[in-house]
Amino acid sequence: MTARIERPLSPHLQTYRVTLTMALSIIHRATGVALYFGTLLLAWWLVAVATGPGAYSYVQAFTSSLIGKLIVFGYTWALLHHLVSGIRYFFWDLGYGFKANEREALTWGALIAGISLTLLVWIIAYAIGAGR
Amino acid sequence: MSGPSLRTPLARVRSLGSSHSGTKDFWRQRLTAVAMALLIVPVIVIVLMLLGRNQAGAKQILAQLPIAIILLLFIIASAWHMKIGMQIVIEDYIHGEKTKLALVMANNFFCIAVALASIYAILKLSSGV
């Protein structure tokens, strides 16, 4: 029987100190997975419009409920955060923004822009919705 | 790849690597990302236009050609983007070969089904039936 060779293993996630860029990398992936399942909502909504008033009333009942509003709010943030966070990756793909202060600034920028844009969209939505 | 070939080993592996599909997914992930970044503002405007409307009102807006085209482009880009993204997640975390294959397949089915349902709904609205 051959002896088991002790090969070097990559350290587990818990070994690393949590940094902002690391946290945002995880959030980027998590929002991507959330958006993946969120597309079911988009498909449901489009199919309901195409089906008729009865089917659409279920969508409206969902989006006007508290839990529905929370999910759609979360979906808006996930979408807009993933967008601005993704734009950050373009800078890195093109070879810019690798200095410590630059990558911190890009990452804070994505975090703040994602939240700000979400609030902006919902303020506009409520302003329009109130008029209808 | 057996038997004599006039292609050099370098030409055979160039931009392919061990996956035999090279950087195709990397490129397509960026291509669809740029497409969605360009489309996101009109898409949000369309969604805002539909707020608070009943089914008849929503139908009227979604049946308009420019709106249908923008949504179709966005749906195709997002289905493609999320197929690639989820496959990367599966390949990163699922180590059992059979489970991995089953999930990669399920991922393809899910993305195609969601895209097709959405596309069909928009085309149905555009045709006015």
Short mmCIF file of C-alpha atoms in Angstrom, two decimals:
data_model
loop_
_atom_site.label_atom_id
_atom_site.label_comp_id
_atom_site.label_asym_id
_atom_site.label_seq_id
_atom_site.Cartn_x
_atom_site.Cartn_y
_atom_site.Cartn_z
CA MET A 1 0.00 0.00 0.00
CA THR A 2 1.38 3.36 -0.97
CA ALA A 3 1.69 6.09 1.63
CA ARG A 4 -0.76 8.92 1.28
CA ILE A 5 0.98 11.95 -0.12
CA GLU A 6 0.36 15.09 1.86
CA ARG A 7 -0.22 17.62 -0.87
CA PRO A 8 -0.53 21.28 -0.02
CA LEU A 9 -4.12 22.45 0.26
CA SER A 10 -5.41 25.92 -0.37
CA PRO A 11 -6.45 27.48 2.96
CA HIS A 12 -10.12 27.55 3.78
CA LEU A 13 -12.11 30.76 3.46
CA GLN A 14 -12.11 31.35 7.23
CA THR A 15 -8.31 31.68 7.18
CA TYR A 16 -8.49 34.96 5.34
CA ARG A 17 -9.09 38.33 6.93
CA VAL A 18 -12.35 39.77 5.63
CA THR A 19 -11.69 42.72 3.37
CA LEU A 20 -14.13 45.04 1.62
CA THR A 21 -13.27 43.79 -1.87
CA MET A 22 -13.66 40.19 -0.68
CA ALA A 23 -17.06 40.90 0.89
CA LEU A 24 -18.22 42.66 -2.29
CA SER A 25 -16.96 39.80 -4.44
CA ILE A 26 -19.16 37.42 -2.41
CA ILE A 27 -22.09 39.88 -2.61
CA HIS A 28 -21.61 40.14 -6.39
CA ARG A 29 -21.99 36.38 -6.70
CA ALA A 30 -24.88 36.23 -4.21
CA THR A 31 -26.83 38.99 -6.02
CA GLY A 32 -26.19 37.16 -9.29
CA VAL A 33 -27.72 33.97 -7.88
CA ALA A 34 -30.66 35.95 -6.44
CA LEU A 35 -31.28 37.62 -9.81
CA TYR A 36 -31.16 34.21 -11.48
CA PHE A 37 -34.19 33.05 -9.51
CA GLY A 38 -35.72 36.54 -9.64
CA THR A 39 -36.12 36.19 -13.42
CA LEU A 40 -38.97 33.81 -12.60
CA LEU A 41 -40.87 36.87 -11.37
CA LEU A 42 -40.15 38.74 -14.60
CA ALA A 43 -41.30 35.75 -16.68
CA TRP A 44 -44.42 35.29 -14.53
CA TRP A 45 -45.30 38.97 -14.92
CA LEU A 46 -44.87 38.96 -18.73
CA VAL A 47 -46.77 35.68 -19.15
CA ALA A 48 -49.57 37.06 -16.93
CA VAL A 49 -49.95 40.18 -19.10
CA ALA A 50 -50.10 37.96 -22.18
CA THR A 51 -52.62 35.60 -20.54
CA GLY A 52 -55.28 38.04 -19.39
CA PRO A 53 -56.79 40.12 -16.58
CA GLY A 54 -57.35 37.12 -14.28
CA ALA A 55 -53.71 36.01 -14.37
CA TYR A 56 -52.53 39.61 -14.05
CA SER A 57 -54.58 40.18 -10.90
CA TYR A 58 -52.42 37.56 -9.13
CA VAL A 59 -49.27 39.48 -10.07
CA GLN A 60 -50.83 42.72 -8.83
CA ALA A 61 -51.94 41.08 -5.59
CA PHE A 62 -48.36 39.89 -5.08
CA THR A 63 -46.67 43.20 -5.92
CA SER A 64 -49.04 45.17 -3.70
CA SER A 65 -48.51 42.89 -0.69
CA LEU A 66 -45.82 43.72 1.86
CA ILE A 67 -43.78 40.58 1.20
CA GLY A 68 -44.12 41.16 -2.55
CA LYS A 69 -42.93 44.76 -2.19
CA LEU A 70 -39.95 43.62 -0.08
CA ILE A 71 -38.98 41.00 -2.66
CA VAL A 72 -39.28 43.47 -5.56
CA PHE A 73 -37.29 46.05 -3.55
CA GLY A 74 -34.60 43.42 -2.89
CA TYR A 75 -34.67 42.48 -6.56
CA THR A 76 -34.18 46.14 -7.57
CA TRP A 77 -31.17 46.46 -5.26
CA ALA A 78 -29.69 43.11 -6.39
CA LEU A 79 -30.06 44.18 -10.04
CA LEU A 80 -28.60 47.67 -9.64
CA HIS A 81 -25.85 46.55 -7.27
CA HIS A 82 -24.83 43.72 -9.60
CA LEU A 83 -24.80 46.26 -12.45
CA VAL A 84 -22.53 48.84 -10.80
CA SER A 85 -20.42 46.18 -9.13
CA GLY A 86 -20.07 44.53 -12.54
CA ILE A 87 -18.93 47.82 -14.11
CA ARG A 88 -16.11 47.73 -11.50
CA TYR A 89 -14.90 44.47 -13.06
CA PHE A 90 -14.60 46.17 -16.43
CA PHE A 91 -12.07 48.58 -14.97
CA TRP A 92 -10.08 45.62 -13.66
CA ASP A 93 -10.48 43.66 -16.93
CA LEU A 94 -8.99 46.64 -18.77
CA GLY A 95 -6.11 46.83 -16.31
CA TYR A 96 -7.12 49.90 -14.31
CA GLY A 97 -7.84 50.43 -10.63
CA PHE A 98 -5.54 47.86 -9.01
CA LYS A 99 -3.84 50.20 -6.50
CA ALA A 100 -5.04 49.75 -2.92
CA ASN A 101 -6.80 53.13 -2.74
CA GLU A 102 -8.26 52.73 -6.26
CA ARG A 103 -9.82 49.34 -5.65
CA GLU A 104 -11.21 50.50 -2.29
CA ALA A 105 -12.71 53.60 -3.96
CA LEU A 106 -14.23 51.53 -6.79
CA THR A 107 -15.72 49.09 -4.29
CA TRP A 108 -17.16 51.77 -1.99
CA GLY A 109 -18.45 53.53 -5.10
CA ALA A 110 -20.29 50.38 -6.23
CA LEU A 111 -21.80 49.84 -2.79
CA ILE A 112 -23.01 53.44 -2.45
CA ALA A 113 -24.18 53.73 -6.08
CA GLY A 114 -26.15 50.49 -5.83
CA ILE A 115 -28.06 51.67 -2.76
CA SER A 116 -28.53 55.24 -4.09
CA LEU A 117 -29.85 54.08 -7.47
CA THR A 118 -32.26 51.66 -5.79
CA LEU A 119 -33.68 54.44 -3.61
CA LEU A 120 -33.86 56.76 -6.63
CA VAL A 121 -35.84 54.22 -8.68
CA TRP A 122 -38.25 53.59 -5.80
CA ILE A 123 -38.76 57.32 -5.15
CA ILE A 124 -39.59 57.80 -8.85
CA ALA A 125 -41.84 54.71 -8.74
CA TYR A 126 -43.80 56.06 -5.79
CA ALA A 127 -44.03 59.52 -7.34
CA ILE A 128 -45.45 58.02 -10.55
CA GLY A 129 -47.59 55.41 -8.81
CA ALA A 130 -49.25 58.04 -6.66
CA GLY A 131 -50.36 59.87 -9.81
CA ARG A 132 -52.13 56.82 -11.28
CA MET B 1 -7.57 14.40 -32.58
CA SER B 2 -5.95 11.05 -33.46
CA GLY B 3 -3.92 10.33 -36.55
CA PRO B 4 -1.57 12.64 -38.39
CA SER B 5 -2.54 16.24 -38.66
CA LEU B 6 -1.04 19.17 -40.43
CA ARG B 7 -2.02 21.42 -37.53
CA THR B 8 0.72 22.08 -35.01
CA PRO B 9 0.00 21.35 -31.33
CA LEU B 10 0.19 25.07 -30.65
CA ALA B 11 -2.47 25.89 -33.24
CA ARG B 12 -4.67 23.16 -31.79
CA VAL B 13 -4.60 24.51 -28.24
CA ARG B 14 -4.30 28.19 -28.98
CA SER B 15 -7.01 30.10 -27.10
CA LEU B 16 -8.67 26.83 -26.17
CA GLY B 17 -7.02 25.37 -23.07
CA SER B 18 -8.18 22.35 -21.11
CA SER B 19 -11.89 23.19 -21.39
CA HIS B 20 -11.69 22.99 -25.24
CA SER B 21 -13.91 26.02 -25.45
CA GLY B 22 -11.31 28.63 -24.57
CA THR B 23 -12.35 32.03 -23.36
CA LYS B 24 -15.71 31.94 -25.13
CA ASP B 25 -17.73 32.07 -21.91
CA PHE B 26 -15.52 34.82 -20.46
CA TRP B 27 -16.05 36.91 -23.58
CA ARG B 28 -19.80 36.23 -23.79
CA GLN B 29 -20.25 37.07 -20.11
CA ARG B 30 -18.74 40.51 -20.82
CA LEU B 31 -20.60 40.94 -24.11
CA THR B 32 -23.99 40.30 -22.48
CA ALA B 33 -23.00 42.46 -19.49
CA VAL B 34 -22.27 45.45 -21.76
CA ALA B 35 -25.53 44.82 -23.63
CA MET B 36 -27.51 44.91 -20.37
CA ALA B 37 -25.62 47.95 -19.07
CA LEU B 38 -26.72 49.78 -22.25
CA LEU B 39 -30.30 48.49 -22.01
CA ILE B 40 -30.90 48.95 -18.27
CA VAL B 41 -32.11 52.57 -18.40
CA PRO B 42 -34.77 51.96 -21.09
CA VAL B 43 -35.81 48.74 -19.32
CA ILE B 44 -36.31 50.57 -16.01
CA VAL B 45 -38.27 53.30 -17.81
CA ILE B 46 -40.53 50.64 -19.37
CA VAL B 47 -41.15 49.01 -15.97
CA LEU B 48 -41.96 52.42 -14.46
CA MET B 49 -44.37 53.10 -17.32
CA LEU B 50 -46.29 49.95 -16.39
CA LEU B 51 -46.64 50.77 -12.69
CA GLY B 52 -50.18 50.95 -11.39
CA ARG B 53 -51.73 50.02 -14.74
CA ASN B 54 -54.24 47.21 -15.22
CA GLN B 55 -53.71 44.31 -17.61
CA ALA B 56 -55.22 46.15 -20.58
CA GLY B 57 -52.95 49.16 -19.99
CA ALA B 58 -49.86 46.97 -19.55
CA LYS B 59 -50.75 45.03 -22.70
CA GLN B 60 -51.07 48.22 -24.74
CA ILE B 61 -47.59 49.41 -23.69
CA LEU B 62 -45.83 46.05 -24.10
CA ALA B 63 -47.30 45.58 -27.59
CA GLN B 64 -45.44 48.63 -28.91
CA LEU B 65 -42.61 47.59 -31.23
CA PRO B 66 -39.64 49.55 -29.75
CA ILE B 67 -40.61 48.43 -26.24
CA ALA B 68 -40.96 44.80 -27.30
CA ILE B 69 -37.56 44.89 -29.03
CA ILE B 70 -35.80 46.43 -26.01
CA LEU B 71 -37.31 43.80 -23.70
CA LEU B 72 -36.46 40.95 -26.10
CA LEU B 73 -32.83 42.07 -26.29
CA PHE B 74 -32.65 42.39 -22.51
CA ILE B 75 -34.18 38.95 -21.95
CA ILE B 76 -31.81 37.23 -24.40
CA ALA B 77 -28.76 38.97 -22.86
CA SER B 78 -29.82 38.18 -19.28
CA ALA B 79 -30.68 34.52 -19.97
CA TRP B 80 -27.30 34.01 -21.60
CA HIS B 81 -25.48 35.91 -18.84
CA MET B 82 -27.15 33.98 -16.02
CA LYS B 83 -26.56 30.63 -17.72
CA ILE B 84 -22.82 31.30 -17.81
CA GLY B 85 -22.77 32.77 -14.28
CA MET B 86 -24.67 29.89 -12.68
CA GLN B 87 -22.51 27.35 -14.47
CA ILE B 88 -19.41 28.96 -12.95
CA VAL B 89 -21.01 28.79 -9.50
CA ILE B 90 -21.90 25.10 -10.01
CA GLU B 91 -18.41 24.25 -11.25
CA ASP B 92 -16.85 26.06 -8.29
CA TYR B 93 -18.83 24.41 -5.51
CA ILE B 94 -20.12 21.04 -6.75
CA HIS B 95 -17.37 18.47 -6.84
CA GLY B 96 -19.29 15.24 -7.54
CA GLU B 97 -19.07 14.69 -11.29
CA LYS B 98 -22.61 13.32 -11.75
CA THR B 99 -24.29 15.95 -9.57
CA LYS B 100 -22.32 18.61 -11.40
CA LEU B 101 -23.44 17.37 -14.83
CA ALA B 102 -27.07 17.13 -13.68
CA LEU B 103 -27.00 20.67 -12.29
CA VAL B 104 -25.29 22.12 -15.38
CA MET B 105 -28.04 20.50 -17.44
CA ALA B 106 -30.79 21.78 -15.13
CA ASN B 107 -29.21 25.24 -15.36
CA ASN B 108 -29.48 25.15 -19.15
CA PHE B 109 -33.09 24.01 -18.99
CA PHE B 110 -34.03 26.71 -16.47
CA CYS B 111 -32.44 29.54 -18.47
CA ILE B 112 -33.93 28.41 -21.76
CA ALA B 113 -37.39 27.92 -20.20
CA VAL B 114 -37.42 31.36 -18.53
CA ALA B 115 -36.17 33.04 -21.70
CA LEU B 116 -38.62 31.22 -23.96
CA ALA B 117 -41.63 31.90 -21.71
CA SER B 118 -40.76 35.63 -21.62
CA ILE B 119 -40.06 35.84 -25.35
CA TYR B 120 -43.28 33.99 -26.19
CA ALA B 121 -45.31 36.31 -23.95
CA ILE B 122 -43.86 39.42 -25.63
CA LEU B 123 -44.39 38.05 -29.14
CA LYS B 124 -47.96 37.13 -28.25
CA LEU B 125 -48.59 40.67 -26.97
CA SER B 126 -47.02 42.16 -30.09
CA SER B 127 -49.18 40.06 -32.38
CA GLY B 128 -52.25 41.31 -30.56
CA VAL B 129 -54.01 37.97 -30.12
#
